[in-house]
PDB file of C-alpha atoms in Angstrom:
ATOM      1  CA  UNK A   1       0.000   0.000   0.000  1.00 71.00           C
ATOM      2  CA  UNK A   2       1.305   3.415  -0.961  1.00 80.00           C
ATOM      3  CA  UNK A   3       2.280   5.583   2.006  1.00 88.00           C
ATOM      4  CA  UNK A   4       0.731   8.964   2.679  1.00 93.00           C
ATOM      5  CA  UNK A   5       3.034  11.675   4.013  1.00 97.00           C
ATOM      6  CA  UNK A   6       2.376  15.048   5.592  1.00 97.00           C
ATOM      7  CA  UNK A   7       4.472  18.199   5.589  1.00 97.00           C
ATOM      8  CA  UNK A   8       3.932  20.163   8.796  1.00 97.00           C
ATOM      9  CA  UNK A   9       5.424  23.635   8.827  1.00 94.00           C
ATOM     10  CA  UNK A  10       5.383  26.690  11.050  1.00 92.00           C
ATOM     11  CA  UNK A  11       4.476  29.762   8.968  1.00 91.00           C
ATOM     12  CA  UNK A  12       5.620  32.019  11.813  1.00 89.00           C
ATOM     13  CA  UNK A  13       9.245  30.959  11.339  1.00 89.00           C
ATOM     14  CA  UNK A  14      11.335  32.737   8.714  1.00 85.00           C
ATOM     15  CA  UNK A  15      12.049  30.633   5.590  1.00 89.00           C
ATOM     16  CA  UNK A  16       9.580  27.939   6.687  1.00 92.00           C
ATOM     17  CA  UNK A  17       7.347  28.414   3.641  1.00 93.00           C
ATOM     18  CA  UNK A  18      10.394  28.450   1.351  1.00 93.00           C
ATOM     19  CA  UNK A  19      11.694  25.147   2.756  1.00 94.00           C
ATOM     20  CA  UNK A  20       8.184  23.696   2.555  1.00 95.00           C
ATOM     21  CA  UNK A  21       8.053  24.498  -1.184  1.00 96.00           C
ATOM     22  CA  UNK A  22      11.466  22.894  -1.689  1.00 95.00           C
ATOM     23  CA  UNK A  23      10.320  19.760   0.139  1.00 96.00           C
ATOM     24  CA  UNK A  24       7.131  19.655  -1.934  1.00 97.00           C
ATOM     25  CA  UNK A  25       9.183  19.675  -5.145  1.00 96.00           C
ATOM     26  CA  UNK A  26      11.366  16.818  -3.862  1.00 96.00           C
ATOM     27  CA  UNK A  27       8.345  14.705  -2.932  1.00 96.00           C
ATOM     28  CA  UNK A  28       6.548  15.434  -6.214  1.00 96.00           C
ATOM     29  CA  UNK A  29       9.648  14.412  -8.175  1.00 95.00           C
ATOM     30  CA  UNK A  30       9.572  11.099  -6.277  1.00 94.00           C
ATOM     31  CA  UNK A  31       5.823  10.566  -6.933  1.00 94.00           C
ATOM     32  CA  UNK A  32       5.013  10.769  -3.210  1.00 94.00           C
ATOM     33  CA  UNK A  33       1.483  11.532  -1.976  1.00 94.00           C
ATOM     34  CA  UNK A  34       1.387  14.209   0.717  1.00 96.00           C
ATOM     35  CA  UNK A  35      -0.658  16.913   2.399  1.00 97.00           C
ATOM     36  CA  UNK A  36       0.603  20.218   3.766  1.00 97.00           C
ATOM     37  CA  UNK A  37      -0.443  21.106   7.325  1.00 97.00           C
ATOM     38  CA  UNK A  38       0.002  24.204   9.450  1.00 95.00           C
ATOM     39  CA  UNK A  39       1.582  23.267  12.817  1.00 95.00           C
ATOM     40  CA  UNK A  40      -1.444  24.837  14.547  1.00 95.00           C
ATOM     41  CA  UNK A  41      -3.885  22.689  12.542  1.00 96.00           C
ATOM     42  CA  UNK A  42      -2.509  19.159  12.643  1.00 97.00           C
ATOM     43  CA  UNK A  43      -4.563  16.079  11.824  1.00 96.00           C
ATOM     44  CA  UNK A  44      -4.071  12.327  11.865  1.00 96.00           C
ATOM     45  CA  UNK A  45      -4.189   9.683   9.150  1.00 96.00           C
ATOM     46  CA  UNK A  46      -0.599   9.773   7.876  1.00 97.00           C
ATOM     47  CA  UNK A  47       2.116   7.150   7.756  1.00 97.00           C
ATOM     48  CA  UNK A  48       4.950   9.655   8.150  1.00 98.00           C
ATOM     49  CA  UNK A  49       5.302  13.372   8.901  1.00 98.00           C
ATOM     50  CA  UNK A  50       8.009  15.841   7.906  1.00 98.00           C
ATOM     51  CA  UNK A  51       8.232  18.689  10.432  1.00 97.00           C
ATOM     52  CA  UNK A  52       9.736  22.017   9.362  1.00 96.00           C
ATOM     53  CA  UNK A  53      10.764  24.401  12.136  1.00 92.00           C
ATOM     54  CA  UNK A  54      12.751  24.604  15.348  1.00 89.00           C
ATOM     55  CA  UNK A  55      12.685  22.236  18.322  1.00 90.00           C
ATOM     56  CA  UNK A  56       9.504  23.897  19.596  1.00 92.00           C
ATOM     57  CA  UNK A  57       7.689  23.043  16.372  1.00 94.00           C
ATOM     58  CA  UNK A  58       8.971  19.469  16.509  1.00 95.00           C
ATOM     59  CA  UNK A  59       7.924  19.092  20.150  1.00 96.00           C
ATOM     60  CA  UNK A  60       4.402  20.222  19.333  1.00 97.00           C
ATOM     61  CA  UNK A  61       4.179  17.776  16.430  1.00 97.00           C
ATOM     62  CA  UNK A  62       5.670  14.957  18.516  1.00 97.00           C
ATOM     63  CA  UNK A  63       3.016  15.359  21.209  1.00 97.00           C
ATOM     64  CA  UNK A  64       0.237  15.280  18.625  1.00 98.00           C
ATOM     65  CA  UNK A  65       1.478  12.391  16.486  1.00 98.00           C
ATOM     66  CA  UNK A  66       2.543  10.220  19.460  1.00 98.00           C
ATOM     67  CA  UNK A  67      -1.071   9.158  19.987  1.00 96.00           C
ATOM     68  CA  UNK A  68      -1.154   7.762  16.434  1.00 97.00           C
ATOM     69  CA  UNK A  69       2.361   6.263  16.495  1.00 97.00           C
ATOM     70  CA  UNK A  70       3.273   8.328  13.448  1.00 98.00           C
ATOM     71  CA  UNK A  71       7.035   8.743  12.849  1.00 98.00           C
ATOM     72  CA  UNK A  72       8.173  12.350  12.524  1.00 98.00           C
ATOM     73  CA  UNK A  73      11.277  13.706  10.807  1.00 97.00           C
ATOM     74  CA  UNK A  74      12.541  17.147  11.821  1.00 95.00           C
ATOM     75  CA  UNK A  75      13.987  19.704   9.418  1.00 94.00           C
ATOM     76  CA  UNK A  76      15.686  22.404  11.455  1.00 88.00           C
ATOM     77  CA  UNK A  77      15.087  26.125  11.018  1.00 86.00           C
ATOM     78  CA  UNK A  78      15.847  27.023  14.633  1.00 66.00           C
ATOM     79  CA  UNK A  79      19.057  27.370  16.630  1.00 67.00           C
ATOM     80  CA  UNK A  80      20.370  24.112  18.123  1.00 65.00           C
ATOM     81  CA  UNK A  81      17.864  21.726  16.583  1.00 68.00           C
ATOM     82  CA  UNK A  82      18.466  18.764  18.917  1.00 77.00           C
ATOM     83  CA  UNK A  83      15.405  16.920  17.614  1.00 87.00           C
ATOM     84  CA  UNK A  84      15.915  17.638  13.928  1.00 87.00           C
ATOM     85  CA  UNK A  85      17.730  15.487  11.393  1.00 88.00           C
ATOM     86  CA  UNK A  86      18.121  17.732   8.370  1.00 89.00           C
ATOM     87  CA  UNK A  87      18.698  21.332   7.339  1.00 85.00           C
ATOM     88  CA  UNK A  88      18.071  23.142   4.079  1.00 86.00           C
ATOM     89  CA  UNK A  89      21.688  22.377   3.121  1.00 87.00           C
ATOM     90  CA  UNK A  90      21.312  18.600   3.179  1.00 89.00           C
ATOM     91  CA  UNK A  91      17.592  18.351   2.492  1.00 93.00           C
ATOM     92  CA  UNK A  92      17.809  16.485  -0.819  1.00 94.00           C
ATOM     93  CA  UNK A  93      20.120  13.830   0.574  1.00 93.00           C
ATOM     94  CA  UNK A  94      18.140  13.435   3.794  1.00 94.00           C
ATOM     95  CA  UNK A  95      14.781  13.046   2.055  1.00 95.00           C
ATOM     96  CA  UNK A  96      16.282  10.528  -0.369  1.00 94.00           C
ATOM     97  CA  UNK A  97      17.428   8.463   2.622  1.00 94.00           C
ATOM     98  CA  UNK A  98      13.968   8.604   4.188  1.00 95.00           C
ATOM     99  CA  UNK A  99      12.127   7.654   1.010  1.00 95.00           C
ATOM    100  CA  UNK A 100      14.497   4.729   0.422  1.00 94.00           C
ATOM    101  CA  UNK A 101      13.952   3.475   3.980  1.00 93.00           C
ATOM    102  CA  UNK A 102      17.509   4.257   5.069  1.00 94.00           C
ATOM    103  CA  UNK A 103      16.601   5.526   8.536  1.00 94.00           C
ATOM    104  CA  UNK A 104      15.726   4.249  11.991  1.00 94.00           C
ATOM    105  CA  UNK A 105      12.867   4.981  14.362  1.00 96.00           C
ATOM    106  CA  UNK A 106      13.488   5.671  18.031  1.00 95.00           C
ATOM    107  CA  UNK A 107      10.580   5.444  20.441  1.00 97.00           C
ATOM    108  CA  UNK A 108      11.148   8.183  22.987  1.00 97.00           C
ATOM    109  CA  UNK A 109       9.651   8.153  26.470  1.00 98.00           C
ATOM    110  CA  UNK A 110       7.158  10.875  27.307  1.00 98.00           C
ATOM    111  CA  UNK A 111       5.712  12.161  30.583  1.00 98.00           C
ATOM    112  CA  UNK A 112       2.131  12.902  31.529  1.00 98.00           C
ATOM    113  CA  UNK A 113       0.621  15.253  34.080  1.00 97.00           C
ATOM    114  CA  UNK A 114      -3.161  15.142  34.113  1.00 92.00           C
ATOM    115  CA  UNK A 115      -4.349  15.417  30.520  1.00 94.00           C
ATOM    116  CA  UNK A 116      -1.055  16.865  29.279  1.00 96.00           C
ATOM    117  CA  UNK A 117       1.904  15.036  27.741  1.00 97.00           C
ATOM    118  CA  UNK A 118       5.491  16.229  27.337  1.00 98.00           C
ATOM    119  CA  UNK A 119       8.413  14.886  25.326  1.00 98.00           C
ATOM    120  CA  UNK A 120      10.992  17.131  27.024  1.00 98.00           C
ATOM    121  CA  UNK A 121       9.776  18.175  30.442  1.00 98.00           C
ATOM    122  CA  UNK A 122       7.266  19.581  32.855  1.00 98.00           C
ATOM    123  CA  UNK A 123       8.442  22.752  34.572  1.00 97.00           C
ATOM    124  CA  UNK A 124       6.776  23.829  37.817  1.00 95.00           C
ATOM    125  CA  UNK A 125       7.229  27.376  39.084  1.00 92.00           C
ATOM    126  CA  UNK A 126       5.527  29.626  41.578  1.00 86.00           C
ATOM    127  CA  UNK A 127       2.729  31.820  40.255  1.00 77.00           C
ATOM    128  CA  UNK A 128       4.907  34.878  40.908  1.00 68.00           C
ATOM    129  CA  UNK A 129       7.973  34.757  38.663  1.00 62.00           C
ATOM    130  CA  UNK A 130       9.687  37.482  40.711  1.00 62.00           C
ATOM    131  CA  UNK A 131      10.167  35.393  43.850  1.00 73.00           C
ATOM    132  CA  UNK A 132      11.211  31.934  44.957  1.00 83.00           C
ATOM    133  CA  UNK A 133       8.641  29.343  46.025  1.00 87.00           C
ATOM    134  CA  UNK A 134       8.454  26.226  48.154  1.00 88.00           C
ATOM    135  CA  UNK A 135       8.029  22.848  46.488  1.00 91.00           C
ATOM    136  CA  UNK A 136       7.460  19.630  48.437  1.00 92.00           C
ATOM    137  CA  UNK A 137       8.596  16.506  46.575  1.00 95.00           C
ATOM    138  CA  UNK A 138       7.113  13.040  47.026  1.00 96.00           C
ATOM    139  CA  UNK A 139       8.151   9.900  45.112  1.00 97.00           C
ATOM    140  CA  UNK A 140       6.003   6.762  45.156  1.00 98.00           C
ATOM    141  CA  UNK A 141       4.032   8.070  48.114  1.00 96.00           C
ATOM    142  CA  UNK A 142       7.109   8.834  50.222  1.00 96.00           C
ATOM    143  CA  UNK A 143       8.140  12.354  51.174  1.00 95.00           C
ATOM    144  CA  UNK A 144      11.621  13.178  49.811  1.00 94.00           C
ATOM    145  CA  UNK A 145      12.369  16.831  50.505  1.00 92.00           C
ATOM    146  CA  UNK A 146      11.188  20.403  50.315  1.00 91.00           C
ATOM    147  CA  UNK A 147      12.842  22.869  47.944  1.00 90.00           C
ATOM    148  CA  UNK A 148      13.055  26.634  48.202  1.00 90.00           C
ATOM    149  CA  UNK A 149      13.793  27.433  44.590  1.00 91.00           C
ATOM    150  CA  UNK A 150      12.721  29.241  41.454  1.00 92.00           C
ATOM    151  CA  UNK A 151      11.143  26.044  40.165  1.00 92.00           C
ATOM    152  CA  UNK A 152      11.493  22.332  39.462  1.00 96.00           C
ATOM    153  CA  UNK A 153      12.128  20.598  36.125  1.00 98.00           C
ATOM    154  CA  UNK A 154      10.863  17.039  35.707  1.00 98.00           C
ATOM    155  CA  UNK A 155      12.487  15.743  32.553  1.00 98.00           C
ATOM    156  CA  UNK A 156      12.677  12.775  30.196  1.00 98.00           C
ATOM    157  CA  UNK A 157      16.035  11.586  28.806  1.00 97.00           C
ATOM    158  CA  UNK A 158      15.177  13.476  25.597  1.00 96.00           C
ATOM    159  CA  UNK A 159      14.623  16.629  27.630  1.00 96.00           C
ATOM    160  CA  UNK A 160      17.852  16.181  29.581  1.00 95.00           C
ATOM    161  CA  UNK A 161      19.683  18.241  26.928  1.00 92.00           C
ATOM    162  CA  UNK A 162      17.169  21.086  27.156  1.00 92.00           C
ATOM    163  CA  UNK A 163      16.176  23.275  30.135  1.00 95.00           C
ATOM    164  CA  UNK A 164      17.235  20.542  32.558  1.00 96.00           C
ATOM    165  CA  UNK A 165      20.833  20.632  31.342  1.00 93.00           C
ATOM    166  CA  UNK A 166      20.920  24.444  31.460  1.00 93.00           C
ATOM    167  CA  UNK A 167      19.791  24.245  35.098  1.00 94.00           C
ATOM    168  CA  UNK A 168      22.638  21.873  35.994  1.00 94.00           C
ATOM    169  CA  UNK A 169      20.944  18.533  35.450  1.00 95.00           C
ATOM    170  CA  UNK A 170      22.641  15.410  34.044  1.00 95.00           C
ATOM    171  CA  UNK A 171      22.657  14.456  30.371  1.00 93.00           C
ATOM    172  CA  UNK A 172      20.966  11.093  29.795  1.00 95.00           C
ATOM    173  CA  UNK A 173      21.159   8.961  26.666  1.00 94.00           C
ATOM    174  CA  UNK A 174      17.724   8.766  24.996  1.00 93.00           C
ATOM    175  CA  UNK A 175      17.277   5.035  25.629  1.00 92.00           C
ATOM    176  CA  UNK A 176      17.811   5.300  29.395  1.00 95.00           C
ATOM    177  CA  UNK A 177      14.546   4.559  31.206  1.00 94.00           C
ATOM    178  CA  UNK A 178      14.742   7.287  33.808  1.00 98.00           C
ATOM    179  CA  UNK A 179      13.306  10.626  34.909  1.00 98.00           C
ATOM    180  CA  UNK A 180      15.363  13.552  36.214  1.00 98.00           C
ATOM    181  CA  UNK A 181      14.191  16.015  38.855  1.00 98.00           C
ATOM    182  CA  UNK A 182      16.177  19.251  38.791  1.00 97.00           C
ATOM    183  CA  UNK A 183      15.616  22.252  41.086  1.00 95.00           C
ATOM    184  CA  UNK A 184      16.019  25.652  39.438  1.00 95.00           C
ATOM    185  CA  UNK A 185      18.304  27.986  41.428  1.00 92.00           C
ATOM    186  CA  UNK A 186      17.703  26.287  44.787  1.00 91.00           C
ATOM    187  CA  UNK A 187      18.483  28.323  47.893  1.00 88.00           C
ATOM    188  CA  UNK A 188      20.627  25.642  49.502  1.00 82.00           C
ATOM    189  CA  UNK A 189      23.856  23.882  48.533  1.00 79.00           C
ATOM    190  CA  UNK A 190      22.395  20.513  49.540  1.00 81.00           C
ATOM    191  CA  UNK A 191      19.747  20.500  46.789  1.00 84.00           C
ATOM    192  CA  UNK A 192      20.952  18.351  43.912  1.00 90.00           C
ATOM    193  CA  UNK A 193      19.330  16.825  40.811  1.00 94.00           C
ATOM    194  CA  UNK A 194      17.790  13.379  41.303  1.00 96.00           C
ATOM    195  CA  UNK A 195      17.550  10.580  38.733  1.00 97.00           C
ATOM    196  CA  UNK A 196      14.739   8.088  39.364  1.00 98.00           C
ATOM    197  CA  UNK A 197      13.203   5.119  37.580  1.00 98.00           C
ATOM    198  CA  UNK A 198      10.805   5.807  34.732  1.00 97.00           C
ATOM    199  CA  UNK A 199       8.244   3.722  36.642  1.00 98.00           C
ATOM    200  CA  UNK A 200       8.287   6.061  39.636  1.00 98.00           C
ATOM    201  CA  UNK A 201       5.411   8.430  40.313  1.00 98.00           C
ATOM    202  CA  UNK A 202       6.456  11.960  41.208  1.00 98.00           C
ATOM    203  CA  UNK A 203       4.264  14.342  43.140  1.00 97.00           C
ATOM    204  CA  UNK A 204       4.746  18.021  43.796  1.00 94.00           C
ATOM    205  CA  UNK A 205       2.670  18.773  46.895  1.00 90.00           C
ATOM    206  CA  UNK A 206       1.146  22.197  47.459  1.00 79.00           C
ATOM    207  CA  UNK A 207       2.807  24.284  50.138  1.00 78.00           C
ATOM    208  CA  UNK A 208       0.871  26.851  52.144  1.00 73.00           C
ATOM    209  CA  UNK A 209      -0.234  29.950  50.205  1.00 66.00           C
ATOM    210  CA  UNK A 210       1.453  28.684  47.036  1.00 73.00           C
ATOM    211  CA  UNK A 211      -0.030  28.462  43.566  1.00 84.00           C
ATOM    212  CA  UNK A 212       2.020  26.813  40.840  1.00 90.00           C
ATOM    213  CA  UNK A 213       2.434  27.580  37.171  1.00 92.00           C
ATOM    214  CA  UNK A 214       3.127  24.448  35.104  1.00 95.00           C
ATOM    215  CA  UNK A 215       4.353  24.182  31.524  1.00 96.00           C
ATOM    216  CA  UNK A 216       4.700  21.159  29.253  1.00 97.00           C
ATOM    217  CA  UNK A 217       7.648  21.420  26.847  1.00 97.00           C
ATOM    218  CA  UNK A 218       7.609  25.164  27.474  1.00 94.00           C
ATOM    219  CA  UNK A 219       4.383  25.445  25.472  1.00 94.00           C
ATOM    220  CA  UNK A 220       1.245  24.230  27.256  1.00 90.00           C
ATOM    221  CA  UNK A 221       0.771  26.144  30.509  1.00 91.00           C
ATOM    222  CA  UNK A 222      -1.723  25.959  33.346  1.00 91.00           C
ATOM    223  CA  UNK A 223      -2.017  27.053  36.994  1.00 90.00           C
ATOM    224  CA  UNK A 224      -2.978  24.971  40.015  1.00 89.00           C
ATOM    225  CA  UNK A 225      -2.930  25.030  43.813  1.00 86.00           C
ATOM    226  CA  UNK A 226      -3.441  21.248  43.984  1.00 89.00           C
ATOM    227  CA  UNK A 227      -0.878  18.464  44.018  1.00 93.00           C
ATOM    228  CA  UNK A 228       0.745  17.545  40.716  1.00 95.00           C
ATOM    229  CA  UNK A 229       1.304  13.938  39.675  1.00 97.00           C
ATOM    230  CA  UNK A 230       3.922  13.380  36.959  1.00 98.00           C
ATOM    231  CA  UNK A 231       4.632   9.908  35.574  1.00 98.00           C
ATOM    232  CA  UNK A 232       5.639   8.074  32.432  1.00 98.00           C
ATOM    233  CA  UNK A 233       3.083   8.440  29.668  1.00 98.00           C
ATOM    234  CA  UNK A 234       1.550   5.485  27.860  1.00 97.00           C
ATOM    235  CA  UNK A 235       2.383   7.317  24.618  1.00 97.00           C
ATOM    236  CA  UNK A 236       5.815   7.427  23.017  1.00 97.00           C
ATOM    237  CA  UNK A 237       7.173   9.833  20.437  1.00 98.00           C
ATOM    238  CA  UNK A 238       8.286   8.121  17.231  1.00 98.00           C
ATOM    239  CA  UNK A 239      11.347   9.989  15.956  1.00 96.00           C
ATOM    240  CA  UNK A 240      12.700   9.114  12.518  1.00 96.00           C
ATOM    241  CA  UNK A 241      16.479   9.470  12.611  1.00 93.00           C
ATOM    242  CA  UNK A 242      19.170   9.199   9.964  1.00 91.00           C
ATOM    243  CA  UNK A 243      21.414   6.241  10.716  1.00 84.00           C
ATOM    244  CA  UNK A 244      24.628   8.276  10.879  1.00 79.00           C
ATOM    245  CA  UNK A 245      23.145  10.929  13.185  1.00 75.00           C
ATOM    246  CA  UNK A 246      23.655   9.321  16.600  1.00 75.00           C
ATOM    247  CA  UNK A 247      23.109  10.945  19.997  1.00 77.00           C
ATOM    248  CA  UNK A 248      26.785  11.514  20.803  1.00 77.00           C
ATOM    249  CA  UNK A 249      27.454  13.093  17.419  1.00 74.00           C
ATOM    250  CA  UNK A 250      24.617  15.517  18.125  1.00 72.00           C
ATOM    251  CA  UNK A 251      26.167  16.435  21.493  1.00 75.00           C
ATOM    252  CA  UNK A 252      29.562  16.932  19.897  1.00 76.00           C
ATOM    253  CA  UNK A 253      28.383  18.919  16.884  1.00 72.00           C
ATOM    254  CA  UNK A 254      25.782  21.115  18.578  1.00 68.00           C
ATOM    255  CA  UNK A 255      27.330  21.673  22.016  1.00 72.00           C
ATOM    256  CA  UNK A 256      31.064  21.150  21.364  1.00 70.00           C
ATOM    257  CA  UNK A 257      30.783  18.314  23.885  1.00 71.00           C
ATOM    258  CA  UNK A 258      33.996  16.381  24.445  1.00 66.00           C
ATOM    259  CA  UNK A 259      36.324  19.094  23.140  1.00 67.00           C
ATOM    260  CA  UNK A 260      38.935  20.790  25.298  1.00 64.00           C
ATOM    261  CA  UNK A 261      38.601  24.577  25.751  1.00 58.00           C
ATOM    262  CA  UNK A 262      41.554  25.140  23.385  1.00 60.00           C
ATOM    263  CA  UNK A 263      39.849  23.028  20.709  1.00 55.00           C
ATOM    264  CA  UNK A 264      36.625  25.019  21.105  1.00 53.00           C
ATOM    265  CA  UNK A 265      38.508  28.286  20.617  1.00 53.00           C
ATOM    266  CA  UNK A 266      40.036  26.999  17.387  1.00 50.00           C
TER     267      UNK A 266
END
């Protein structure tokens, strides 16, 4: 059966429409059936989705298509592009690899909090961004600690190279079944990031007179004064990756990871 593809692009990003037209020409020349979708108007029913934009665009598409187990392939127009596999410079070659089946699919763990899913992380902060807040942490029904901090990041391995890493959290390989809990600017030297099993249930308990602001992947946001339960989602993101674009190459190429300071200056 012939596959049906979708091109999902973000018209708010510069050059997105131009790259979309280039991709359309490549697919037409290969006799591929496809639809073009705005990132804010996604729909299901496709065997494969090309996503044009930055990591934010790819995260939004990943959350949507995870429910349908649709593989997504990112084409980067942003800055770092951790989740993308191609750029405008290597688009022809990358699409040829995809259409010939020369790629792999990684199923990435996601988190859920209520009705919301996240591929990268859930970030919990106080309702007032100008002051620190108290956060009580419970894991599997057992009280762990109380933080006085600017917030808490609860992250997947995929999200460990995002906000979590910037806040001092560990970098996890994508296939590690674990969740990281990272306090943001804690007001004590004893507060350190925690790595727990992906099967653990994490609760942030409400402290007196505190209301929390929660975001999923930095995009979906809501407020609550009730306890928050974060756990592994039943959905997984299906990321289509080029075979020569492994995790450690991405760290090295995008973050200069593994180079000495002198090498970075060169």
